[in-house]
């Protein structure tokens, strides 16, 4: 062995030395959320509203009854908070199910 320092990497002139750059993790932001709201009307039976809340929103009878009473007394009630696509699907399901059973029940989605 000679007196030279043992280097794993060969010496490069200053103008050929590379920089190591770490890529920054992409910054992901959470998608906006939307709340699905049932609207009160004078024709849809309360039992049907409870049925919709149980069937489409997966609520138990007690929670569904509480939200149905909120819809009845305050004019509207929040059924859940979802991403845009899921909220849109829930609104369409409520509309379709109500029409199949000949009720005018309506729902909307609002930015949460």
mmCIF file of C-alpha atoms in Angstrom:
data_model
loop_
_atom_site.group_PDB
_atom_site.id
_atom_site.type_symbol
_atom_site.label_atom_id
_atom_site.label_comp_id
_atom_site.label_asym_id
_atom_site.label_seq_id
_atom_site.Cartn_x
_atom_site.Cartn_y
_atom_site.Cartn_z
ATOM 1 C CA UNK A 1 0.000 0.000 0.000
ATOM 2 C CA UNK A 2 1.098 3.479 -0.676
ATOM 3 C CA UNK A 3 0.959 6.537 1.550
ATOM 4 C CA UNK A 4 -2.116 7.872 -0.290
ATOM 5 C CA UNK A 5 -5.439 7.922 1.495
ATOM 6 C CA UNK A 6 -7.721 5.094 0.442
ATOM 7 C CA UNK A 7 -10.925 6.549 -0.943
ATOM 8 C CA UNK A 8 -13.948 4.648 -2.155
ATOM 9 C CA UNK A 9 -14.795 7.477 -4.532
ATOM 10 C CA UNK A 10 -12.277 8.969 -6.918
ATOM 11 C CA UNK A 11 -11.328 12.613 -6.414
ATOM 12 C CA UNK A 12 -13.240 14.859 -8.814
ATOM 13 C CA UNK A 13 -12.376 18.375 -9.812
ATOM 14 C CA UNK A 14 -14.510 21.074 -8.136
ATOM 15 C CA UNK A 15 -16.598 21.674 -11.256
ATOM 16 C CA UNK A 16 -17.662 17.983 -11.463
ATOM 17 C CA UNK A 17 -18.737 17.396 -7.895
ATOM 18 C CA UNK A 18 -22.471 16.628 -7.695
ATOM 19 C CA UNK A 19 -24.883 17.687 -5.043
ATOM 20 C CA UNK A 20 -27.129 15.212 -3.324
ATOM 21 C CA UNK A 21 -30.664 16.510 -3.412
ATOM 22 C CA UNK A 22 -33.422 14.960 -1.367
ATOM 23 C CA UNK A 23 -36.818 15.074 -2.995
ATOM 24 C CA UNK A 24 -39.440 16.731 -0.852
ATOM 25 C CA UNK A 25 -42.441 14.644 0.036
ATOM 26 C CA UNK A 26 -45.464 15.865 -1.905
ATOM 27 C CA UNK A 27 -47.788 17.876 0.283
ATOM 28 C CA UNK A 28 -51.195 16.273 0.200
ATOM 29 C CA UNK A 29 -54.180 18.151 1.427
ATOM 30 C CA UNK A 30 -57.316 16.471 2.620
ATOM 31 C CA UNK A 31 -60.279 16.638 0.250
ATOM 32 C CA UNK A 32 -63.051 19.048 1.225
ATOM 33 C CA UNK A 33 -65.905 17.468 3.146
ATOM 34 C CA UNK A 34 -69.612 17.880 2.521
ATOM 35 C CA UNK A 35 -72.527 17.320 4.850
ATOM 36 C CA UNK A 36 -75.684 15.623 3.646
ATOM 37 C CA UNK A 37 -78.786 17.376 4.942
ATOM 38 C CA UNK A 38 -82.369 16.084 4.900
ATOM 39 C CA UNK A 39 -85.040 18.730 4.335
ATOM 40 C CA UNK A 40 -88.429 18.768 6.009
ATOM 41 C CA UNK A 41 -91.662 18.573 4.049
ATOM 42 C CA UNK A 42 -95.302 18.272 5.085
ATOM 43 C CA UNK A 43 -95.983 14.945 3.359
ATOM 44 C CA UNK A 44 -93.244 12.392 4.094
ATOM 45 C CA UNK A 45 -94.134 10.224 7.117
ATOM 46 C CA UNK A 46 -91.745 10.317 10.053
ATOM 47 C CA UNK A 47 -91.367 6.540 9.977
ATOM 48 C CA UNK A 48 -90.181 6.710 6.371
ATOM 49 C CA UNK A 49 -87.535 9.313 7.282
ATOM 50 C CA UNK A 50 -86.278 7.003 10.054
ATOM 51 C CA UNK A 51 -86.187 4.126 7.540
ATOM 52 C CA UNK A 52 -84.108 6.218 5.108
ATOM 53 C CA UNK A 53 -81.661 7.208 7.840
ATOM 54 C CA UNK A 54 -81.237 3.579 8.898
ATOM 55 C CA UNK A 55 -80.990 2.161 5.397
ATOM 56 C CA UNK A 56 -78.892 4.745 3.553
ATOM 57 C CA UNK A 57 -76.879 6.267 6.389
ATOM 58 C CA UNK A 58 -76.473 3.138 8.538
ATOM 59 C CA UNK A 59 -77.845 4.683 11.707
ATOM 60 C CA UNK A 60 -79.383 2.812 14.595
ATOM 61 C CA UNK A 61 -83.044 3.433 15.425
ATOM 62 C CA UNK A 62 -82.298 5.851 18.294
ATOM 63 C CA UNK A 63 -79.965 8.120 16.295
ATOM 64 C CA UNK A 64 -82.252 7.988 13.235
ATOM 65 C CA UNK A 65 -85.228 9.027 15.387
ATOM 66 C CA UNK A 66 -83.264 11.903 16.918
ATOM 67 C CA UNK A 67 -82.265 13.249 13.481
ATOM 68 C CA UNK A 68 -85.802 12.765 12.136
ATOM 69 C CA UNK A 69 -87.114 14.913 15.007
ATOM 70 C CA UNK A 70 -84.466 17.531 14.234
ATOM 71 C CA UNK A 71 -85.605 17.578 10.593
ATOM 72 C CA UNK A 72 -89.229 17.861 11.731
ATOM 73 C CA UNK A 73 -88.695 20.652 14.270
ATOM 74 C CA UNK A 74 -85.857 22.684 12.728
ATOM 75 C CA UNK A 75 -86.612 22.157 9.038
ATOM 76 C CA UNK A 76 -83.445 20.222 8.273
ATOM 77 C CA UNK A 77 -81.045 17.760 9.847
ATOM 78 C CA UNK A 78 -77.470 16.664 9.157
ATOM 79 C CA UNK A 79 -77.176 12.989 8.241
ATOM 80 C CA UNK A 80 -73.403 12.749 7.898
ATOM 81 C CA UNK A 81 -70.199 14.282 6.549
ATOM 82 C CA UNK A 82 -68.493 12.734 3.521
ATOM 83 C CA UNK A 83 -66.179 13.442 0.610
ATOM 84 C CA UNK A 84 -67.858 15.012 -2.435
ATOM 85 C CA UNK A 85 -68.446 11.778 -4.364
ATOM 86 C CA UNK A 86 -69.886 9.894 -1.397
ATOM 87 C CA UNK A 87 -72.118 12.818 -0.380
ATOM 88 C CA UNK A 88 -73.362 13.105 -3.958
ATOM 89 C CA UNK A 89 -74.152 9.381 -4.001
ATOM 90 C CA UNK A 90 -76.044 9.582 -0.682
ATOM 91 C CA UNK A 91 -78.168 12.480 -1.984
ATOM 92 C CA UNK A 92 -78.987 10.481 -5.133
ATOM 93 C CA UNK A 93 -79.858 7.384 -3.063
ATOM 94 C CA UNK A 94 -82.232 9.367 -0.839
ATOM 95 C CA UNK A 95 -83.935 10.889 -3.878
ATOM 96 C CA UNK A 96 -84.251 7.566 -5.681
ATOM 97 C CA UNK A 97 -85.539 5.675 -2.630
ATOM 98 C CA UNK A 98 -88.086 8.415 -1.846
ATOM 99 C CA UNK A 99 -89.345 8.439 -5.443
ATOM 100 C CA UNK A 100 -89.689 4.642 -5.451
ATOM 101 C CA UNK A 101 -91.913 4.943 -2.384
ATOM 102 C CA UNK A 102 -93.762 7.982 -3.742
ATOM 103 C CA UNK A 103 -92.558 10.440 -1.097
ATOM 104 C CA UNK A 104 -91.246 13.973 -1.793
ATOM 105 C CA UNK A 105 -88.358 13.667 0.696
ATOM 106 C CA UNK A 106 -85.366 15.741 -0.432
ATOM 107 C CA UNK A 107 -81.761 16.070 0.666
ATOM 108 C CA UNK A 108 -78.906 18.355 -0.255
ATOM 109 C CA UNK A 109 -75.197 18.539 0.300
ATOM 110 C CA UNK A 110 -73.395 21.542 1.738
ATOM 111 C CA UNK A 111 -69.723 22.185 2.265
ATOM 112 C CA UNK A 112 -68.904 21.268 5.870
#
